[in-house]
Every structure is written in C-alpha cells, then in structure tokens.
CSV table of C-alpha atoms in Angstrom, one decimal:
chain,number,residue,atom,x,y,z
R,1494,UNK,CA,27.6,-40.6,-86.4
R,1495,UNK,CA,24.4,-39.7,-84.8
R,1496,UNK,CA,24.0,-40.7,-81.2
R,1497,UNK,CA,21.7,-43.1,-79.8
R,1498,UNK,CA,20.1,-43.5,-76.4
R,1499,UNK,CA,18.5,-46.6,-75.1
R,1500,UNK,CA,16.2,-47.2,-72.1
R,1501,UNK,CA,14.4,-50.1,-70.5
R,1502,UNK,CA,11.3,-49.6,-68.4
R,1503,UNK,CA,10.1,-52.5,-66.3
R,1504,UNK,CA,6.6,-52.8,-65.1
R,1505,UNK,CA,6.2,-53.8,-61.5
R,1506,UNK,CA,2.8,-53.4,-59.9
R,1507,UNK,CA,-0.2,-50.9,-60.2
R,1508,UNK,CA,1.0,-48.5,-62.8
R,1509,UNK,CA,4.6,-48.3,-61.8
R,1510,UNK,CA,7.4,-48.6,-64.2
R,1511,UNK,CA,11.1,-48.3,-63.2
R,1512,UNK,CA,13.8,-47.1,-65.6
R,1513,UNK,CA,17.6,-47.0,-64.8
R,1514,UNK,CA,19.0,-43.9,-66.1
R,1515,UNK,CA,22.7,-43.0,-65.7
R,1516,UNK,CA,22.7,-45.4,-62.8
R,1517,UNK,CA,19.5,-43.9,-61.1
R,1518,UNK,CA,16.1,-45.5,-60.9
R,1519,UNK,CA,13.2,-43.5,-61.9
R,1520,UNK,CA,9.9,-44.9,-61.2
R,1521,UNK,CA,6.7,-43.4,-62.6
R,1522,UNK,CA,3.2,-44.3,-61.5
R,1523,UNK,CA,-0.2,-42.8,-60.8
R,1524,UNK,CA,-2.3,-42.5,-57.7
R,1525,UNK,CA,-4.9,-45.2,-56.4
R,1526,UNK,CA,-7.7,-43.3,-58.2
R,1527,UNK,CA,-6.1,-44.2,-61.5
R,1528,UNK,CA,-5.0,-47.7,-60.6
R,1529,UNK,CA,-1.5,-47.0,-59.4
R,1530,UNK,CA,0.0,-47.0,-55.8
R,1531,UNK,CA,1.7,-43.7,-55.8
R,1532,UNK,CA,5.3,-45.1,-56.1
R,1533,UNK,CA,6.6,-42.3,-58.2
R,1534,UNK,CA,5.3,-39.0,-60.2
R,1535,UNK,CA,3.0,-39.2,-63.2
R,1536,UNK,CA,5.1,-39.5,-66.2
R,1537,UNK,CA,4.0,-36.7,-68.4
R,1538,UNK,CA,5.5,-33.9,-66.4
R,1539,UNK,CA,9.0,-35.6,-66.5
R,1540,UNK,CA,9.0,-33.9,-69.8
R,1541,UNK,CA,9.0,-30.5,-68.1
R,1542,UNK,CA,11.8,-31.6,-65.8
R,1543,UNK,CA,13.8,-32.4,-68.8
R,1544,UNK,CA,13.1,-29.1,-70.2
R,1545,UNK,CA,14.2,-27.1,-66.9
R,1546,UNK,CA,17.2,-29.4,-66.5
R,1547,UNK,CA,18.4,-29.0,-69.9
R,1548,UNK,CA,18.1,-25.4,-70.2
R,1549,UNK,CA,19.4,-25.0,-66.6
R,1550,UNK,CA,22.7,-26.8,-67.5
R,1551,UNK,CA,23.0,-24.4,-70.7
R,1552,UNK,CA,22.7,-21.3,-68.5
R,1553,UNK,CA,24.7,-22.4,-65.7
R,1554,UNK,CA,27.5,-23.6,-68.1
R,1555,UNK,CA,27.5,-20.1,-69.9
R,1556,UNK,CA,27.5,-18.2,-66.7
R,1557,UNK,CA,30.5,-20.2,-65.5
R,1558,UNK,CA,32.2,-19.4,-68.6
R,1559,UNK,CA,31.7,-15.8,-68.2
R,1560,UNK,CA,32.8,-16.0,-64.8
R,1561,UNK,CA,29.4,-14.2,-63.6
R,1562,UNK,CA,28.6,-14.7,-59.9
R,1563,UNK,CA,24.8,-15.6,-58.8
R,1564,UNK,CA,22.8,-17.3,-56.2
R,1565,UNK,CA,19.1,-18.5,-55.9
R,1566,UNK,CA,18.8,-19.7,-59.5
R,1567,UNK,CA,15.5,-21.5,-60.1
R,1568,UNK,CA,13.4,-22.2,-63.4
R,1569,UNK,CA,9.7,-22.5,-63.0
R,1570,UNK,CA,7.6,-23.7,-65.6
R,1571,UNK,CA,3.7,-23.3,-66.1
R,1572,UNK,CA,2.5,-25.6,-68.9
R,1573,UNK,CA,-1.1,-25.6,-70.2
R,1574,UNK,CA,-2.5,-28.9,-71.5
R,1575,UNK,CA,-5.1,-29.0,-74.3
R,1576,UNK,CA,-8.6,-30.5,-73.5
R,1577,UNK,CA,-8.2,-33.2,-76.1
R,1578,UNK,CA,-7.6,-36.8,-75.6
R,1579,UNK,CA,-4.6,-37.2,-75.6
R,1580,UNK,CA,-3.8,-34.1,-73.6
R,1581,UNK,CA,-0.6,-32.5,-74.8
R,1582,UNK,CA,1.2,-29.4,-73.7
R,1583,UNK,CA,0.3,-26.4,-75.9
R,1584,UNK,CA,1.6,-23.3,-74.0
R,1585,UNK,CA,4.6,-23.6,-72.0
R,1586,UNK,CA,6.0,-20.6,-70.1
R,1587,UNK,CA,9.3,-20.6,-68.5
R,1588,UNK,CA,10.2,-18.2,-65.5
R,1589,UNK,CA,13.9,-17.9,-64.9
R,1590,UNK,CA,14.7,-16.5,-61.4
R,1591,UNK,CA,18.0,-15.4,-60.2
R,1592,UNK,CA,19.9,-13.3,-57.7
R,1593,UNK,CA,22.7,-11.5,-59.7
R,1594,UNK,CA,24.3,-8.0,-59.9
R,1595,UNK,CA,22.6,-5.4,-61.9
R,1596,UNK,CA,25.7,-5.2,-64.2
R,1597,UNK,CA,25.4,-8.9,-65.0
R,1598,UNK,CA,21.7,-9.3,-65.8
R,1599,UNK,CA,22.4,-8.6,-69.6
R,1600,UNK,CA,24.8,-11.6,-69.6
R,1601,UNK,CA,22.2,-13.7,-67.9
R,1602,UNK,CA,19.6,-12.8,-70.4
R,1603,UNK,CA,22.0,-13.6,-73.2
R,1604,UNK,CA,22.7,-17.0,-71.8
R,1605,UNK,CA,19.0,-17.9,-71.6
R,1606,UNK,CA,18.6,-16.6,-75.2
R,1607,UNK,CA,21.5,-18.8,-76.2
R,1608,UNK,CA,20.0,-22.0,-74.4
R,1609,UNK,CA,16.5,-21.5,-75.7
R,1610,UNK,CA,17.4,-20.6,-79.2
R,1611,UNK,CA,20.3,-22.5,-79.8
R,1612,UNK,CA,21.8,-25.2,-77.4
R,1613,UNK,CA,18.9,-26.8,-75.4
R,1614,UNK,CA,17.7,-29.9,-77.5
R,1615,UNK,CA,14.9,-30.3,-75.3
R,1616,UNK,CA,13.4,-26.8,-75.9
R,1617,UNK,CA,13.9,-27.4,-79.7
R,1618,UNK,CA,11.6,-30.5,-79.4
R,1619,UNK,CA,9.1,-28.7,-77.3
R,1620,UNK,CA,8.8,-25.8,-79.9
R,1621,UNK,CA,7.5,-28.6,-82.4
R,1622,UNK,CA,4.3,-28.9,-80.5
R,1623,UNK,CA,4.0,-26.1,-78.1
R,1624,UNK,CA,4.3,-22.4,-77.8
R,1625,UNK,CA,7.4,-21.4,-75.6
R,1626,UNK,CA,7.5,-18.2,-73.9
R,1627,UNK,CA,9.8,-17.0,-71.0
R,1628,UNK,CA,10.4,-14.2,-68.4
R,1629,UNK,CA,13.3,-13.3,-66.3
R,1630,UNK,CA,12.9,-12.3,-62.7
R,1631,UNK,CA,15.9,-10.7,-61.0
R,1632,UNK,CA,15.9,-10.8,-57.1
R,1633,UNK,CA,17.8,-7.9,-55.4
R,1634,UNK,CA,21.5,-8.5,-55.5
R,1635,UNK,CA,22.9,-9.9,-52.3
R,1636,UNK,CA,23.0,-7.3,-49.5
F,560,UNK,CA,-11.3,-25.7,-69.0
F,561,UNK,CA,-7.7,-26.8,-69.9
F,562,UNK,CA,-5.6,-28.4,-67.3
F,563,UNK,CA,-2.3,-26.6,-66.3
F,564,UNK,CA,0.7,-28.1,-64.6
F,565,UNK,CA,3.5,-26.0,-62.7
F,566,UNK,CA,6.9,-27.2,-61.7
F,567,UNK,CA,9.7,-25.3,-60.0
F,568,UNK,CA,13.3,-26.6,-60.5
F,569,UNK,CA,16.0,-25.3,-58.0
F,570,UNK,CA,19.6,-25.0,-58.9
F,571,UNK,CA,22.1,-26.4,-56.2
F,572,UNK,CA,25.7,-27.1,-57.2
F,573,UNK,CA,27.5,-28.3,-60.5
F,574,UNK,CA,24.7,-28.9,-63.0
F,575,UNK,CA,22.2,-30.3,-60.5
F,576,UNK,CA,18.5,-28.9,-60.5
F,577,UNK,CA,16.0,-30.6,-58.3
F,578,UNK,CA,12.2,-30.6,-58.9
F,579,UNK,CA,9.4,-31.8,-56.5
F,580,UNK,CA,7.0,-33.7,-58.7
F,581,UNK,CA,3.8,-35.3,-57.0
F,582,UNK,CA,5.8,-35.3,-53.7
F,583,UNK,CA,9.0,-37.1,-55.2
F,584,UNK,CA,12.3,-35.1,-55.7
F,585,UNK,CA,13.9,-35.5,-59.1
F,586,UNK,CA,17.4,-34.3,-59.6
F,587,UNK,CA,19.0,-33.9,-63.0
F,588,UNK,CA,22.7,-33.2,-63.4
F,589,UNK,CA,25.7,-34.1,-65.5
F,590,UNK,CA,28.9,-36.0,-65.0
F,591,UNK,CA,32.2,-34.0,-64.0
F,592,UNK,CA,33.3,-34.0,-67.6
F,593,UNK,CA,30.4,-31.7,-68.2
F,594,UNK,CA,30.6,-29.6,-65.1
F,595,UNK,CA,28.4,-31.7,-63.0
F,596,UNK,CA,28.7,-33.9,-59.9
F,597,UNK,CA,26.5,-36.8,-61.1
F,598,UNK,CA,23.7,-36.3,-58.5
F,599,UNK,CA,21.1,-37.5,-61.0
F,600,UNK,CA,20.4,-38.5,-64.7
F,601,UNK,CA,20.9,-36.2,-67.6
F,602,UNK,CA,17.7,-34.4,-68.3
F,603,UNK,CA,17.2,-35.2,-72.0
F,604,UNK,CA,16.3,-38.9,-71.4
F,605,UNK,CA,13.7,-38.2,-68.9
F,606,UNK,CA,11.6,-37.4,-72.0
F,607,UNK,CA,12.1,-41.2,-73.0
F,608,UNK,CA,10.8,-42.2,-69.3
F,609,UNK,CA,7.8,-40.0,-69.9
F,610,UNK,CA,7.0,-41.9,-72.9
F,611,UNK,CA,7.4,-45.5,-71.5
F,612,UNK,CA,5.5,-44.4,-68.4
F,613,UNK,CA,2.8,-42.8,-70.3
F,614,UNK,CA,2.2,-45.7,-72.8
F,615,UNK,CA,2.9,-48.2,-70.1
F,616,UNK,CA,-0.1,-46.9,-67.8
F,617,UNK,CA,-2.4,-47.0,-70.8
F,618,UNK,CA,-1.5,-50.7,-71.8
F,619,UNK,CA,-1.8,-52.0,-68.2
F,620,UNK,CA,-5.0,-50.1,-67.9
F,621,UNK,CA,-6.7,-51.4,-70.8
F,622,UNK,CA,-5.4,-55.1,-70.3
F,623,UNK,CA,-6.8,-54.8,-66.7
F,624,UNK,CA,-10.1,-53.9,-68.1
F,625,UNK,CA,-10.1,-56.6,-70.5
F,626,UNK,CA,-9.0,-58.9,-67.5
F,627,UNK,CA,-6.1,-60.4,-69.5
F,628,UNK,CA,-3.4,-62.0,-67.6
F,629,UNK,CA,0.3,-61.4,-68.2
F,630,UNK,CA,3.7,-61.1,-66.5
F,631,UNK,CA,7.2,-59.7,-67.4
F,632,UNK,CA,6.0,-56.5,-68.9
F,633,UNK,CA,8.5,-53.9,-70.2
F,634,UNK,CA,9.1,-51.2,-72.7
F,635,UNK,CA,12.4,-50.5,-74.2
F,636,UNK,CA,13.1,-47.5,-76.2
F,637,UNK,CA,16.1,-46.9,-78.8
F,638,UNK,CA,16.0,-43.3,-79.7
F,639,UNK,CA,18.4,-41.8,-82.4
F,640,UNK,CA,19.6,-38.2,-82.0
F,641,UNK,CA,20.2,-35.8,-84.7
F,642,UNK,CA,23.8,-34.6,-85.1
F,643,UNK,CA,22.7,-30.9,-84.8
F,644,UNK,CA,23.3,-28.4,-82.2
F,645,UNK,CA,20.8,-28.9,-80.5
F,646,UNK,CA,20.6,-32.6,-80.8
F,647,UNK,CA,16.9,-33.8,-81.0
F,648,UNK,CA,15.5,-37.2,-81.1
F,649,UNK,CA,14.7,-38.0,-84.6
F,650,UNK,CA,13.8,-41.8,-84.7
F,651,UNK,CA,12.3,-43.4,-81.5
F,652,UNK,CA,11.5,-47.2,-81.6
F,653,UNK,CA,9.6,-48.8,-78.9
F,654,UNK,CA,9.9,-52.4,-78.0
F,655,UNK,CA,7.0,-53.8,-76.0
F,656,UNK,CA,7.7,-57.1,-74.4
F,657,UNK,CA,5.3,-59.3,-72.5
F,658,UNK,CA,4.8,-62.7,-71.3
F,659,UNK,CA,1.1,-63.5,-72.3
F,660,UNK,CA,-1.1,-66.3,-73.3
F,661,UNK,CA,-1.2,-66.8,-77.3
F,662,UNK,CA,-4.9,-66.3,-77.2
F,663,UNK,CA,-4.5,-62.8,-75.6
F,664,UNK,CA,-1.8,-61.5,-77.9
F,665,UNK,CA,-4.2,-59.8,-80.1
F,666,UNK,CA,-5.6,-58.0,-77.2
F,667,UNK,CA,-2.3,-56.8,-76.1
F,668,UNK,CA,-1.5,-55.7,-79.8
F,669,UNK,CA,-4.8,-53.6,-79.6
F,670,UNK,CA,-4.0,-52.0,-76.3
F,671,UNK,CA,-0.7,-50.9,-77.6
F,672,UNK,CA,-2.3,-49.3,-80.7
F,673,UNK,CA,-4.9,-47.5,-78.6
F,674,UNK,CA,-2.3,-46.1,-76.5
F,675,UNK,CA,0.1,-44.8,-79.2
F,676,UNK,CA,-2.6,-43.8,-81.5
F,677,UNK,CA,-5.2,-42.4,-79.2
F,678,UNK,CA,-4.6,-42.0,-75.4
F,679,UNK,CA,-0.9,-41.3,-74.8
F,680,UNK,CA,-0.3,-37.6,-74.8
F,681,UNK,CA,3.5,-37.9,-74.9
F,682,UNK,CA,3.6,-40.2,-77.8
F,683,UNK,CA,1.4,-37.4,-79.5
F,684,UNK,CA,4.1,-35.0,-78.6
F,685,UNK,CA,6.8,-37.2,-79.7
F,686,UNK,CA,5.1,-37.8,-83.1
F,687,UNK,CA,5.5,-33.8,-83.7
F,688,UNK,CA,9.4,-34.2,-83.8
F,689,UNK,CA,10.4,-37.7,-84.4
F,690,UNK,CA,9.3,-40.8,-86.1
F,691,UNK,CA,7.8,-43.3,-83.8
F,692,UNK,CA,7.9,-47.1,-84.7
F,693,UNK,CA,7.3,-49.9,-82.5
F,694,UNK,CA,7.5,-53.8,-82.2
F,695,UNK,CA,6.0,-56.4,-80.0
F,696,UNK,CA,8.0,-59.1,-78.4
F,697,UNK,CA,6.1,-62.1,-76.9
F,698,UNK,CA,7.8,-64.2,-74.4
F,699,UNK,CA,6.7,-68.0,-74.0
F,700,UNK,CA,3.6,-68.2,-71.8
F,701,UNK,CA,4.4,-69.3,-68.3
F,702,UNK,CA,5.3,-72.9,-68.2
C-alpha cells in the first residue's frame, strides 16, 4: 500500500507558518520588506534542503555499506530560477565534495550515481521540472 | 536576469546534514533504524513545508491587501507517495482552514486560487510531478 504523509502548518504572525515534522518545529517566513518578521527561512529553498538531505542519506548509506572511509563531505547546490511569475527552479547543479582515498573515488562516484538515478525520490521529483547536473570534487586525502 | 539560489549542506554524523538558510540552521536526518541519530526531520517532507509556506505567504499577503480580518489560519497537507523506488509524491491534497466572516469567504477563496494557479512557485513545481487538489474549511466566525 502506498505511503502517505501528513503535515499541518499553522500561521502565527507576519508571514510565519510553523510545521512540526518528526518532532521538530520548522518555521518559514519572509523578511520585513515582504511583510514578514524573519522568524525562519523563506520556504522555496527548503526544496533544495530536501534535495541535498535526500541524496546525502543515500550516499552515506551506500558508502557505509561499502565500508569506505571519508571525511569533509558536503553537498552544495546552485539553483537557477525562471524569470516567470511564479518563479520555479529550472537548472539545478549539485556539487558533491568529499575527502576520500583516491582508490575509493570510483565507489563514491557510483554511490552518487545510484542516489541520483535510482534511490533519491526528491531528485526524481526535481527532474520533472528542472535540469539536474552534478560534479564531484575530491579534496586531497587526509595527510 | 534570472535569480539564482545557493545552499551548502554539510554532513556531520549519522545521516545528518546541516544547511544554513537565511541565517537559520536546518538539519535533516533519519532515525536510528535508518542509520541516523534523529537530529532533524527526514528531508523529503520539507518539500511539503515549502509548499504550505509558499502558498501561505501568498494568501496572507492577498488578504492583507484586501484588508480582510481572519484568525486561526492553517494549511494541512495529505500527500500520497508512489510505491516505487524512488518514492515520489503523486497526490497532494491541501486543506486551507480559516476563521473568517462569511462575507469574506469568497475573497479567501480568490486568494487561494490566485496563489495556487498564479503566484506560488512551489505549487507550480509540484504540479509537474503530482496531482494537486484543495479544499477550504471555514470555522465559525469569532463569537
């Protein structure tokens, strides 16, 4: 049976809405120039956080299963928006950066590919409205 | 010129990635049964928070411009996921609940329609991969 998720986002003041997700309160808002009081981030970019969080979990899980050691792992995103109203992400570029032994770089690349092409639901959704590209950056292995 | 947004999500431990967004740290993670330590919500549902936050800002802005008074405004979402790997949202139902004078209900409906059909970029993106439906619930006006 298909899974279902439910959330409830409650308005407080300004442009602030608060949602309790897995026990954590997430508040979105705008800055005063758009009627808000800056109680939280603007909502749209949470989609990018969902994207890095999702593919990040996949990559860490796969590296752990392969017993590959690494440090300094981060995922950056540069997302270009359309000029339209409403503005939507149209080009989304992910940069995976990691410090890992040269012998393990191919495994890391495989983990990223598996996530982006198979396991990560958020990237599957993004691909329906945006062009997704990626690059891998290898930091020198720990000295 | 098209706008661009950039984020950087840094891995810490377990399955936790932290992103600083408009000055706020957002951490996503999983529970221990999936290798995490529960430092934050799971990432996918942040997309739903982006959706309610986005349409909520529109609706509040429009009601403010119309000088319509209201209280107890919330937006719930029920989102059904596909059974596939990777699971994606396929049916997303929004429930807008508000306490507002009967004479202003039509304006509220107009504000919701403008948001969903015109202004909200997140709903425009969702519509590319999911069926979006909505209902309005009116609480009795303040007694």
